[in-house]
XYZ file of C-alpha atoms in Angstrom:
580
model
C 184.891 -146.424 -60.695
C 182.751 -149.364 -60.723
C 181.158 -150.956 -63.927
C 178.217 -153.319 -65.180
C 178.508 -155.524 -67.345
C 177.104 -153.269 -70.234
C 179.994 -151.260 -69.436
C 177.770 -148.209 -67.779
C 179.517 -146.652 -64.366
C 177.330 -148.133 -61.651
C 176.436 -144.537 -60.762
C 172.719 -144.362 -61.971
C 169.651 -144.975 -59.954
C 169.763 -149.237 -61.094
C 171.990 -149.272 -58.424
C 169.747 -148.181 -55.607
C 168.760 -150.036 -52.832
C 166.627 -148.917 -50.546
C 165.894 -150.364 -46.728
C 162.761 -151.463 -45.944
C 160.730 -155.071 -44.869
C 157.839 -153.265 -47.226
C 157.129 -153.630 -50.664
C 156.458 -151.394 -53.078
C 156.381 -151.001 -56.145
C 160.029 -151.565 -58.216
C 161.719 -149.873 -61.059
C 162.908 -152.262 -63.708
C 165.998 -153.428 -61.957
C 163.755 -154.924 -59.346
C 164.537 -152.166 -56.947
C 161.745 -151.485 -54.117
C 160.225 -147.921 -54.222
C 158.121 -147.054 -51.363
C 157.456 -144.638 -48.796
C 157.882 -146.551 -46.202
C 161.248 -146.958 -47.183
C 163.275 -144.652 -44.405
C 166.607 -144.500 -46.226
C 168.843 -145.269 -49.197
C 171.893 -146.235 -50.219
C 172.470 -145.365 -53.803
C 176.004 -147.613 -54.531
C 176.443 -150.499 -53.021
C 180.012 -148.689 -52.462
C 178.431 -145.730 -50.736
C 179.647 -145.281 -47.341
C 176.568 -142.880 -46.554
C 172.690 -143.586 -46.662
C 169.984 -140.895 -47.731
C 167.148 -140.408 -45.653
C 163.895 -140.030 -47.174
C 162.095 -138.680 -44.578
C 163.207 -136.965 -41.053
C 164.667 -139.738 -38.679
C 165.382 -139.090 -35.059
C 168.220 -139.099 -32.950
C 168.585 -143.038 -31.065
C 166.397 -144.663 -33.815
C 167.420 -147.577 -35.351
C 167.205 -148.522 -39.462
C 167.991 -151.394 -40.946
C 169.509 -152.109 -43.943
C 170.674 -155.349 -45.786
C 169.953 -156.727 -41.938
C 172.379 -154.235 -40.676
C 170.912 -152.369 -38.244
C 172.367 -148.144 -38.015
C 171.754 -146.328 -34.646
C 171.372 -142.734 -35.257
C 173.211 -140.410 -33.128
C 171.161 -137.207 -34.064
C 168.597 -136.551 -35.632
C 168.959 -136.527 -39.419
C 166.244 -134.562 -41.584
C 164.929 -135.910 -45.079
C 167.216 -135.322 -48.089
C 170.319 -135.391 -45.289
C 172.982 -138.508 -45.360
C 174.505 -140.005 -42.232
C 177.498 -141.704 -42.089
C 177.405 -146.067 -42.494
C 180.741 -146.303 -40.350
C 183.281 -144.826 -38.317
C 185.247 -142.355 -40.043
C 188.483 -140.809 -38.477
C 189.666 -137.572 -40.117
C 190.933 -137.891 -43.304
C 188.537 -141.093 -44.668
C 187.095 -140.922 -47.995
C 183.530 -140.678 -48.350
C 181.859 -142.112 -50.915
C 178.584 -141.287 -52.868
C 177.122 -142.605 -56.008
C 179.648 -144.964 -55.998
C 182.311 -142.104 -56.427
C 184.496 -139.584 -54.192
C 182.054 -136.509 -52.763
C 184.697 -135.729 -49.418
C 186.981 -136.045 -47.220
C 185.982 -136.152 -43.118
C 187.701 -132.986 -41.540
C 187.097 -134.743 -38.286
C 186.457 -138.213 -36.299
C 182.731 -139.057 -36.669
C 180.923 -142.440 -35.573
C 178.537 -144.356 -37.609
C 174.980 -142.664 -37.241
C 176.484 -139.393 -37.497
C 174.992 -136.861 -39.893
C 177.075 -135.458 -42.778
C 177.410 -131.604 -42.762
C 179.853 -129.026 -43.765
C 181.525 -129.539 -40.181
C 182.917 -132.742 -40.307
C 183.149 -133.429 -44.353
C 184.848 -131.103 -47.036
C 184.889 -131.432 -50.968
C 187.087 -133.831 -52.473
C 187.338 -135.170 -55.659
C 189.491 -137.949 -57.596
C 191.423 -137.135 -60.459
C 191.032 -137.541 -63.630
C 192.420 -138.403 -67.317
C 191.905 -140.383 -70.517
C 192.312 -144.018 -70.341
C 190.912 -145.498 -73.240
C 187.817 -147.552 -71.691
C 185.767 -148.689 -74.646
C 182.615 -147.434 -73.465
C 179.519 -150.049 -74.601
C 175.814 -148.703 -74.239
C 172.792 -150.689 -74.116
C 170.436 -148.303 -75.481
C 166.993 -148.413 -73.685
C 163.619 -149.878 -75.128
C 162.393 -146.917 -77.181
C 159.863 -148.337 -79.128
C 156.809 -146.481 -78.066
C 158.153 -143.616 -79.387
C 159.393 -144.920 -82.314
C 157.202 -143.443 -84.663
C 156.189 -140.505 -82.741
C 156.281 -137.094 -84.049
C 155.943 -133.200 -83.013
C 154.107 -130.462 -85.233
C 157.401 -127.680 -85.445
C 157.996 -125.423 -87.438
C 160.652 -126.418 -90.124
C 163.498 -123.764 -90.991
C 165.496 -123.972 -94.750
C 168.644 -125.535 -93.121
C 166.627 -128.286 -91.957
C 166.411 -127.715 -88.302
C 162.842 -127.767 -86.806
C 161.684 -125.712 -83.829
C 159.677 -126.079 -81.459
C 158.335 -122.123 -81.400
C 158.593 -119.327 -83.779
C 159.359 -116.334 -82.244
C 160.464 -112.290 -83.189
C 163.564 -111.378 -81.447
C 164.940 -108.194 -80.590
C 168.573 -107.729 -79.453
C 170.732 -104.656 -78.830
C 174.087 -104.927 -80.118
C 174.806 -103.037 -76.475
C 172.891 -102.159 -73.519
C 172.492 -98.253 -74.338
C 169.689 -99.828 -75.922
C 167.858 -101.725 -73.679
C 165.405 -98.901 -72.128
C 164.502 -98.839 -75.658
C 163.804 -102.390 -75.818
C 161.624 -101.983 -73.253
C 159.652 -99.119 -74.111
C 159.034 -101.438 -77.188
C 158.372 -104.718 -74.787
C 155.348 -102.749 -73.297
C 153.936 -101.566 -76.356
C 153.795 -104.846 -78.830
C 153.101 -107.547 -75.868
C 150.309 -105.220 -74.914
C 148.980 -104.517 -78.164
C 149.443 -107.752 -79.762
C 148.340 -110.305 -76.934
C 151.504 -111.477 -75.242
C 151.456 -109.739 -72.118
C 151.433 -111.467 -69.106
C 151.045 -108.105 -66.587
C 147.473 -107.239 -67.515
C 146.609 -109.097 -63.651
C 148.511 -106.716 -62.116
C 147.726 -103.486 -63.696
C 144.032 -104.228 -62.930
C 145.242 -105.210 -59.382
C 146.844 -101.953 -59.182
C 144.228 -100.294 -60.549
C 141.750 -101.397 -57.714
C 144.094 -100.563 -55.084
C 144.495 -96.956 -56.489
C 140.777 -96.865 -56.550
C 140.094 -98.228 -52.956
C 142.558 -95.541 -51.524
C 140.498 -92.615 -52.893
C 137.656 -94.453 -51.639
C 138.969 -94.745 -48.223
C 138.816 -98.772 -48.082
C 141.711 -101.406 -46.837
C 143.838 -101.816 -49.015
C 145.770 -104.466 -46.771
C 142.370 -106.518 -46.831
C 142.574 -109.832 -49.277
C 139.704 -108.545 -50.803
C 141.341 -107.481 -53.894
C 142.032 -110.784 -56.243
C 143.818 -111.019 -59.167
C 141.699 -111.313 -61.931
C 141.851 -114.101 -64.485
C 144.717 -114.237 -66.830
C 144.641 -111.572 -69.616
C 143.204 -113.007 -72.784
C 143.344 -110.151 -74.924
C 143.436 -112.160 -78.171
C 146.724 -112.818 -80.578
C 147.550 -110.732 -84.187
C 149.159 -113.217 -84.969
C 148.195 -116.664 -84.748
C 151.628 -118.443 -85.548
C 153.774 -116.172 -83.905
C 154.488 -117.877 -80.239
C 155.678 -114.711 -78.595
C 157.937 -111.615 -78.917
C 161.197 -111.831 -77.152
C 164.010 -109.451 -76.016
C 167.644 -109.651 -75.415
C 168.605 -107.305 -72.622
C 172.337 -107.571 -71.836
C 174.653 -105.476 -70.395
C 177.388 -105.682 -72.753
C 178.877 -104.656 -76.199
C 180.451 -101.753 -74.906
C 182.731 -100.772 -71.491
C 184.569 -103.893 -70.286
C 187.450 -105.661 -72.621
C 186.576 -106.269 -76.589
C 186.962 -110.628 -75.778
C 183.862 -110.098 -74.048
C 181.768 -107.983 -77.347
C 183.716 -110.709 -79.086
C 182.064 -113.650 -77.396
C 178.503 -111.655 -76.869
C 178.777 -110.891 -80.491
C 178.928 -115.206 -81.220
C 175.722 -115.413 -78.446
C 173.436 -113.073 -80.714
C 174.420 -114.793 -83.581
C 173.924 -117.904 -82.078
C 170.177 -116.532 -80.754
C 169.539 -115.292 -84.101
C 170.204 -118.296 -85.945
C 167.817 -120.688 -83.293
C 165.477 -123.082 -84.925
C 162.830 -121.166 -82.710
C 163.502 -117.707 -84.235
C 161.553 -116.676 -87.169
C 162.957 -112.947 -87.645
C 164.838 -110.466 -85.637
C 165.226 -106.532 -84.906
C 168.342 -105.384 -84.163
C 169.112 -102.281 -82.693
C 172.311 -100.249 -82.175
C 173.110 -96.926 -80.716
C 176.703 -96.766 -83.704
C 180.015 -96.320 -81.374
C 179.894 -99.305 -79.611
C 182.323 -102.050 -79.334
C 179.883 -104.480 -81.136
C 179.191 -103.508 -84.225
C 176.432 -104.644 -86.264
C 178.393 -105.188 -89.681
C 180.358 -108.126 -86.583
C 176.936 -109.310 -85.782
C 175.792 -109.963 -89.280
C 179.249 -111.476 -90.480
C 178.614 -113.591 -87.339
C 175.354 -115.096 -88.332
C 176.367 -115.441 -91.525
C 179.363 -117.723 -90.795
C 177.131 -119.676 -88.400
C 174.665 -120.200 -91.352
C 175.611 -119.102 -94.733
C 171.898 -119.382 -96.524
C 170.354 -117.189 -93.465
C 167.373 -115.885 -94.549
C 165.322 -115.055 -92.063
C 163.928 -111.337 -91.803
C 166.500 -108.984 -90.006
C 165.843 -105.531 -89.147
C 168.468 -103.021 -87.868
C 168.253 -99.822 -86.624
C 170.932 -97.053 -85.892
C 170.206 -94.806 -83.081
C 172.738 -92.200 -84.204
C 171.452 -92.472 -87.896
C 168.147 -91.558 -86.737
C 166.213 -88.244 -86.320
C 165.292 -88.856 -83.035
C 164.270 -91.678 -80.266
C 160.573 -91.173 -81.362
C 161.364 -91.914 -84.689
C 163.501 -94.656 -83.895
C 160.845 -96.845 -81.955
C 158.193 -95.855 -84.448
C 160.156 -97.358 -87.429
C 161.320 -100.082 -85.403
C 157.591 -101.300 -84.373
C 156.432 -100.271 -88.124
C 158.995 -102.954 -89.623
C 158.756 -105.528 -87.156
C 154.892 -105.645 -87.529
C 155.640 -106.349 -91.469
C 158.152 -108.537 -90.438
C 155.383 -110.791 -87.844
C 153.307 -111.010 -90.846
C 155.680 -112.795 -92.715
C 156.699 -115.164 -90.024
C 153.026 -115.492 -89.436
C 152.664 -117.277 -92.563
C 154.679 -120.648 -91.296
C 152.626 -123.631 -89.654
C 153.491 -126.029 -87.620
C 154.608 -129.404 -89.897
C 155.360 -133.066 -88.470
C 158.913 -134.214 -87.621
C 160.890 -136.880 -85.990
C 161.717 -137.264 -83.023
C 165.470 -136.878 -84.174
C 164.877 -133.518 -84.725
C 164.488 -132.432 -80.999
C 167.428 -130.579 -79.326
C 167.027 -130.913 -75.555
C 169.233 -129.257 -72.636
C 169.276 -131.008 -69.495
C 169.841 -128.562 -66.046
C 169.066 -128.351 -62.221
C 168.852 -125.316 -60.202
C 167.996 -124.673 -57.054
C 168.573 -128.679 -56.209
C 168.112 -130.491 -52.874
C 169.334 -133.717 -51.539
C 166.441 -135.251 -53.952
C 167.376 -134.047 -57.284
C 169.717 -136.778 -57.800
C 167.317 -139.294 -57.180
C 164.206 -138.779 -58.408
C 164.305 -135.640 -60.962
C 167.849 -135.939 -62.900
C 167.710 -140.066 -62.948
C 163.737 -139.390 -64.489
C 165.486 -136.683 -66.879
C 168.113 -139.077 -67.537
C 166.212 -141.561 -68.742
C 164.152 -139.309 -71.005
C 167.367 -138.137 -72.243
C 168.457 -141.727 -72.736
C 165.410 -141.975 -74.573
C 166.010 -139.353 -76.781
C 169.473 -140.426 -77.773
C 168.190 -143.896 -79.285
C 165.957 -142.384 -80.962
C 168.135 -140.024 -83.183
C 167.878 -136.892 -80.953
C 170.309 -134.054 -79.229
C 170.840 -133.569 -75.469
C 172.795 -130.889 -73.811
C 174.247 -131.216 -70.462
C 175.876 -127.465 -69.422
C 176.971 -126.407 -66.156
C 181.049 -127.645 -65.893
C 181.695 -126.752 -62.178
C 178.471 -129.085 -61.287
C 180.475 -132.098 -63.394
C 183.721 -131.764 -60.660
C 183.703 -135.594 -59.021
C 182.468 -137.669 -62.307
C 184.855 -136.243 -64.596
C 186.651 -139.797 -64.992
C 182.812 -141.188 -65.852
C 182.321 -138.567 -68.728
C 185.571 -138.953 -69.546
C 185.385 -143.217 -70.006
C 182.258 -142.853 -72.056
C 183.363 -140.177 -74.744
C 183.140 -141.904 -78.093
C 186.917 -140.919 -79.173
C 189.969 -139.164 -77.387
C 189.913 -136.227 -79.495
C 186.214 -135.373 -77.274
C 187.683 -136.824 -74.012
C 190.871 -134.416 -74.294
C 188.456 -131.342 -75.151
C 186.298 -131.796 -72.209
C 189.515 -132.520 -69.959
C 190.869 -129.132 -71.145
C 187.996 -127.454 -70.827
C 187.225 -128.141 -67.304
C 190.847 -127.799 -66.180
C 191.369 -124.270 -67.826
C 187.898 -123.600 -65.879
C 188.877 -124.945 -62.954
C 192.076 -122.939 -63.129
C 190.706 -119.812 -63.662
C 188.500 -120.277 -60.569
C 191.716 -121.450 -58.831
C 193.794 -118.280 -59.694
C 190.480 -115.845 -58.330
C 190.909 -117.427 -54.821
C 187.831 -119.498 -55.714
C 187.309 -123.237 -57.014
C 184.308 -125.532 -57.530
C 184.469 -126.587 -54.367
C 182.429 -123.038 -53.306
C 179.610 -123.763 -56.312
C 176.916 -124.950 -53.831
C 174.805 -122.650 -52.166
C 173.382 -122.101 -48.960
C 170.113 -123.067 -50.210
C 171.661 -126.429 -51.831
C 173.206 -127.037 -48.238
C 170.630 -126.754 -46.133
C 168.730 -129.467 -48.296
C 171.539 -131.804 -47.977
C 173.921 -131.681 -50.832
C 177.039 -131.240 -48.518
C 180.270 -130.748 -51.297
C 180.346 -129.786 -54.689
C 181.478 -133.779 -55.387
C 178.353 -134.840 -54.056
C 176.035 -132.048 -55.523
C 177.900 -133.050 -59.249
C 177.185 -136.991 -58.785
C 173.714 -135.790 -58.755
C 173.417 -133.457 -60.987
C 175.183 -135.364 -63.888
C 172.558 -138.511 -63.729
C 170.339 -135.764 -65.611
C 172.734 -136.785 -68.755
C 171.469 -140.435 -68.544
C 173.904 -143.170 -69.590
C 174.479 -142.329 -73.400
C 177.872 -142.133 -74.704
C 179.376 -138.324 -75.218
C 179.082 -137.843 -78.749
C 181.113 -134.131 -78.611
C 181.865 -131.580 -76.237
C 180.809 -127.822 -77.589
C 182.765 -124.956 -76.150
C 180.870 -121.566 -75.171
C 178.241 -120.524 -78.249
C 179.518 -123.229 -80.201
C 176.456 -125.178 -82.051
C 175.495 -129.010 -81.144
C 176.047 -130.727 -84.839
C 175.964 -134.304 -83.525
C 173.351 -136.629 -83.059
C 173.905 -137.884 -79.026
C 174.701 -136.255 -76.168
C 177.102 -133.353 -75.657
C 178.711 -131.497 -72.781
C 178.688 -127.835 -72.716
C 180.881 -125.319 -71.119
C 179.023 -122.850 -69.297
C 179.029 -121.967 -65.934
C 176.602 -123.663 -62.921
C 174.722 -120.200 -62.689
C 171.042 -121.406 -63.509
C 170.404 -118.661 -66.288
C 174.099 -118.525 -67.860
C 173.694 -121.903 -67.988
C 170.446 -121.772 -69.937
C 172.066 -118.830 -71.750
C 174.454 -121.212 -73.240
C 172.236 -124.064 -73.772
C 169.360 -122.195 -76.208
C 173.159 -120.888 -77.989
C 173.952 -124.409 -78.475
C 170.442 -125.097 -80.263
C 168.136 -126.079 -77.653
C 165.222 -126.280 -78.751
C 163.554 -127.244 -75.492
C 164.979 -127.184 -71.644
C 164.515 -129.379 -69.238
C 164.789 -128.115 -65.733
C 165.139 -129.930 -62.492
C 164.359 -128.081 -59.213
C 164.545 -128.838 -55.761
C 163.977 -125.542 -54.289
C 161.937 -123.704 -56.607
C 163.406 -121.826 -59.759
C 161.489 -119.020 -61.437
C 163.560 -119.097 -64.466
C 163.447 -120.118 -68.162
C 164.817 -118.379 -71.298
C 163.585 -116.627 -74.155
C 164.009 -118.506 -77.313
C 164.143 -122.503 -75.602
C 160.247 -123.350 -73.688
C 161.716 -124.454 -70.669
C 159.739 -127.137 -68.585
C 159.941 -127.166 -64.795
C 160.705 -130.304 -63.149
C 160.246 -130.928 -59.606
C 162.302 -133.284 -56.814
C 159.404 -133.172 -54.456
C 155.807 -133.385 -53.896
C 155.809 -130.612 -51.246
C 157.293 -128.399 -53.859
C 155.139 -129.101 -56.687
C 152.336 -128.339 -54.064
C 153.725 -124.946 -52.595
C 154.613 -123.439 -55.712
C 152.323 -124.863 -58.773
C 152.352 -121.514 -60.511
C 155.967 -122.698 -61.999
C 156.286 -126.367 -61.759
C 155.110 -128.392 -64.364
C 155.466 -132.167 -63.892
C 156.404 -133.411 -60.537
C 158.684 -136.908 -59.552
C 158.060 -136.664 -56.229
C 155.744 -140.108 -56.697
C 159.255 -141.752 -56.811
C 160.134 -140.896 -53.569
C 156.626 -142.205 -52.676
C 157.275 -145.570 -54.641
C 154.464 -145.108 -57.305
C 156.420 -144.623 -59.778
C 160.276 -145.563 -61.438
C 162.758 -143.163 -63.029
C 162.349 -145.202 -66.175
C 158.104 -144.675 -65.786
C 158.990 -140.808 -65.215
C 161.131 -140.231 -67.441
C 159.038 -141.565 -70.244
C 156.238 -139.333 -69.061
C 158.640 -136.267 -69.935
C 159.563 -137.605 -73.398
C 156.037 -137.548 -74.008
C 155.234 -134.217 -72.279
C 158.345 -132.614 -74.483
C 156.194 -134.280 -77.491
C 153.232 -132.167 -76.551
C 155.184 -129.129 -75.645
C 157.338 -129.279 -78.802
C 153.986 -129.290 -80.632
C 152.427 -126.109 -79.480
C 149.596 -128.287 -77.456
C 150.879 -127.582 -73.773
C 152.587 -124.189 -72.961
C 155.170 -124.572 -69.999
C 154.731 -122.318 -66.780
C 157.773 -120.512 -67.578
C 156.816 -119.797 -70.675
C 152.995 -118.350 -69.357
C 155.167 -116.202 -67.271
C 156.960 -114.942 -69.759
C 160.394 -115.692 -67.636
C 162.730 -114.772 -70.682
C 165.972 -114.713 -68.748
C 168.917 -113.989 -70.459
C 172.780 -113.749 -68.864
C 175.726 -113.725 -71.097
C 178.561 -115.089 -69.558
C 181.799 -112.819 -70.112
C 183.967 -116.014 -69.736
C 185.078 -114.884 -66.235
C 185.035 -116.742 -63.086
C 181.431 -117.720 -62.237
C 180.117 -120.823 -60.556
């Protein structure tokens, strides 16, 4: 691993250099960003360029005053090779190891599952004395959000009611519920389609086409809000507590808890059908560990205990309603900056995430970090190939051995199921040129930004440090986010490639897109686009203070997030088995 002289691993997007006689417009390391710019190398160590837009087969680039000869045609977001490689050569990426070639290729060649295969370097501690140069924060300096602030001195950026089952005999109850107070009370989001549905229904009797596009959706539904400081009404469905082995009640058990005791939760209603594995005396003991001077509203209900299903519901929507109307009486208050909890995750990536969306995320998180703030950076098997990095900057051993052990038990585990993190990307990820798992990782990690690792936080366990912390969950987009809200964040960030309709129900999560062309075809869930990196307008560092300050505005109630419109409330506990 390469480092500059503030001791940073020359990994992040300072480093890039792109090819091109044009100028543009350059980030603050002087680096050119423009469109016209045909490729880039990201290291100068990198034995394979990027191309930022689709180059043909016999064309010639030029680079440094090197000139490459392409032998096939290499689409944008796709890496060719800078050199011969005979089978067996380390390739290099981000200045680390993404692969090994599993055959002879010639320089001009494009990289593909055929001729490369994962490989990554190992890794341990070494004691490097990791030195940060924190960035220029000032602007944000004396910022603020308007959140709502809880007795143990947490803020959030949301108050919502939750409802959880303590096991998933419960959850067609849960819904029944769902329909009837985000109807009633002004949180649904499904109003368009019932009136869509509606007018098909009627067209068919009238004997009309129903296949004609003459049937719109209507307007969003803006049936008015009870309850003016409530944010929204969220639900828990799982399909645990029961069934399965008691570890994995155990560990759902810590998630609710966790849930219960977010910064963004202002009461809860708990329901239980009595014989499961969970139990809700565990549940409550669970919170209360977590926090002992809990004292938020919490309402349980018995479904054995009760006279019937009818009467269940009914008291369950009669208490909750009191219970709104107490929550209901907190306002949003200033706080700090410091008093943000962010998680940092990609899903869905392409061959641009690591340049334009995680670097711009990186940098916000950067930002965040000087300023007194949390990040969380989840997803372990999308770490494997800058393992050594993390490692070098955690602030002590004692976090550099827990995140070594963490990942190799994890690692292991996959191992021993005939799997490994070698299989984590996905077709999807693949086609858009993120090869290996190595190279997919050196990407994904820049979301993290350069700050030392304050902690690592197993499963459920809470972020308590100031900094940036890693967090064990798997690469699965919503177990990932799962984990993250369980951790305490109170906002997500989410980088995209592809297009991801997810988010989660107690952490806003903002949508973040790699590209232009996706921010374009799907505008219904993205909410800020980088894609003007790509077309040399902007810098990471310009970017990424653009999210700090949308993450202000979100935080303070003024912007809603798409994810959060669409009431995408996704929610996967992971049973701590093998998933990538």
């Amino acid at each position: 691993m390469n480092y500059s002289s503030d001791g940073s691993a020359k990994i992040d997007f300072k480093t890039m250099g792109f090819a091109s006689v044009n100028l543009g417009k350059r980030n603050k390391s002087g680096n050119v960003l423009h469109m016209k710019n045909s490729v880039l190398k990201i290291n100068p160590s990198d034995t394979i360029m990027v191309a930022l837009k689709n180059l043909q087969a016999g064309e010639s680039v030029d680079y440094n005053g090197v000139q490459y000869t392409l032998r096939e045609n290499i689409p944008a977001k796709h890496k060719f090779y800078l050199y011969d490689a005979p089978t067996g050569t380390n390739v290099i990426m981000y200045g680390v190891l993404v692969g090994k070639t599993v055959k002879d290729v010639t320089a001009g060649s494009r990289v593909s599952t055929e001729n490369l295969k994962h490989a990554s370097e190992v890794y341990d501690y070494r004691g490097v004395k990791y030195q940060w140069k924190p960035p220029d924060a000032s602007k944000f300096r004396n910022a603020h959000f308007l959140g709502y602030h809880r007795s143990d001195g947490r803020v959030g950026t949301a108050n919502y009611w939750l409802f959880m089952p303590t096991v998933f005999c419960e959850n067609r109850n849960l819904d029944v519920i769902r329909e009837v107070l985000q109807d009633e009370l002004g949180y649904s989001v499904t109003e368009k389609y019932k009136s869509f549905t509606r007018d098909l229904i009627i067209s068919m009797q009238e004997g009309t086409n129903t296949k004609e596009p003459a049937i719109p959706l209507s307007s969003a539904y803006n049936r008015s809000r009870i309850f003016k400081n409530v944010d929204g009404i969220r639900f828990l469905n799982h399909n645990g507590g029961c069934g399965g082995i008691r570890q994995d009640s155990t560990v759902l058990g810590k998630l609710l808890a966790a849930y219960a005791n977010h910064p963004n939760v202002g009461g809860i209603t708990i329901l239980s059908l009595g014989c499961q594995h969970l139990q809700t005396t565990e549940l409550m003991d669970g919170i209360k560990k977590l926090n002992p001077a809990f004292e938020k509203p919490v309402y349980v209900f018995e479904q054995q205990q009760s006279q019937s299903e009818e009467q269940l519901i009914q008291e369950a929507i009669r208490k909750t309603f009191e219970g709104l109307a107490k929550i209901n009486q907190f306002e949003r208050k200033p706080a700090s900056l410091d008093k943000l909890c962010i998680g940092v995750k990609c899903g869905g990536s392409d061959g641009f995430s690591g340049i334009t969306a995680n670097p711009a995320v990186g940098y916000c998180a950067d930002l965040l970090v000087s300023l007194g703030g949390k990040v969380l950076l989840a997803e372990f098997p999308e770490l494997c190939g800058v393992e050594q990095e993390l490692v070098d900057r955690s602030v002590n051993e004692s976090v550099a051995r827990k995140f070594i052990g963490l990942m190799k038990d994890y690692e292991a585990s996959a191992l021993r199921a005939g799997s490994g993190f070698h299989m984590n990307p996905s077709p999807g990820n693949i086609r858009d040129g993120l090869i290996t798992d190595a190279m997919k990782s050196a990407g994904a990690a820049k979301k993290a930004g350069n700050a030392p690792v304050a902690d690592v936080l197993d499963y459920t366990e809470p972020a308590t440090r100031a900094g940036l912390s890693l967090v064990c969950t798997p690469g699965n987009d919503v177990e990932a986010t799962t984990g993250q809200a369980a951790s305490g964040a109170t906002l997500i960030l989410f980088t995209t490639g592809l297009g991801t309709p997810t988010g989660n129900p107690v952490s806003p999560t903002i949508k973040i897109s790699s590209n232009t062309t996706l921010a374009r075809r799907m505008p219904d869930i993205i909410d800020i686009d980088t894609g003007s990196i790509i077309e040399g307008e902007k810098t990471p560092e310009e970017m990424g203070e653009e999210i700090l300050s949308f993450c202000i505005r979100v935080a303070s109630g003024e912007i809603t997030p798409k994810a959060v419109l669409l009431n995408q409330d996704d929610f996967i506990p992971w049973k701590r088995g093998v998933s990538l």
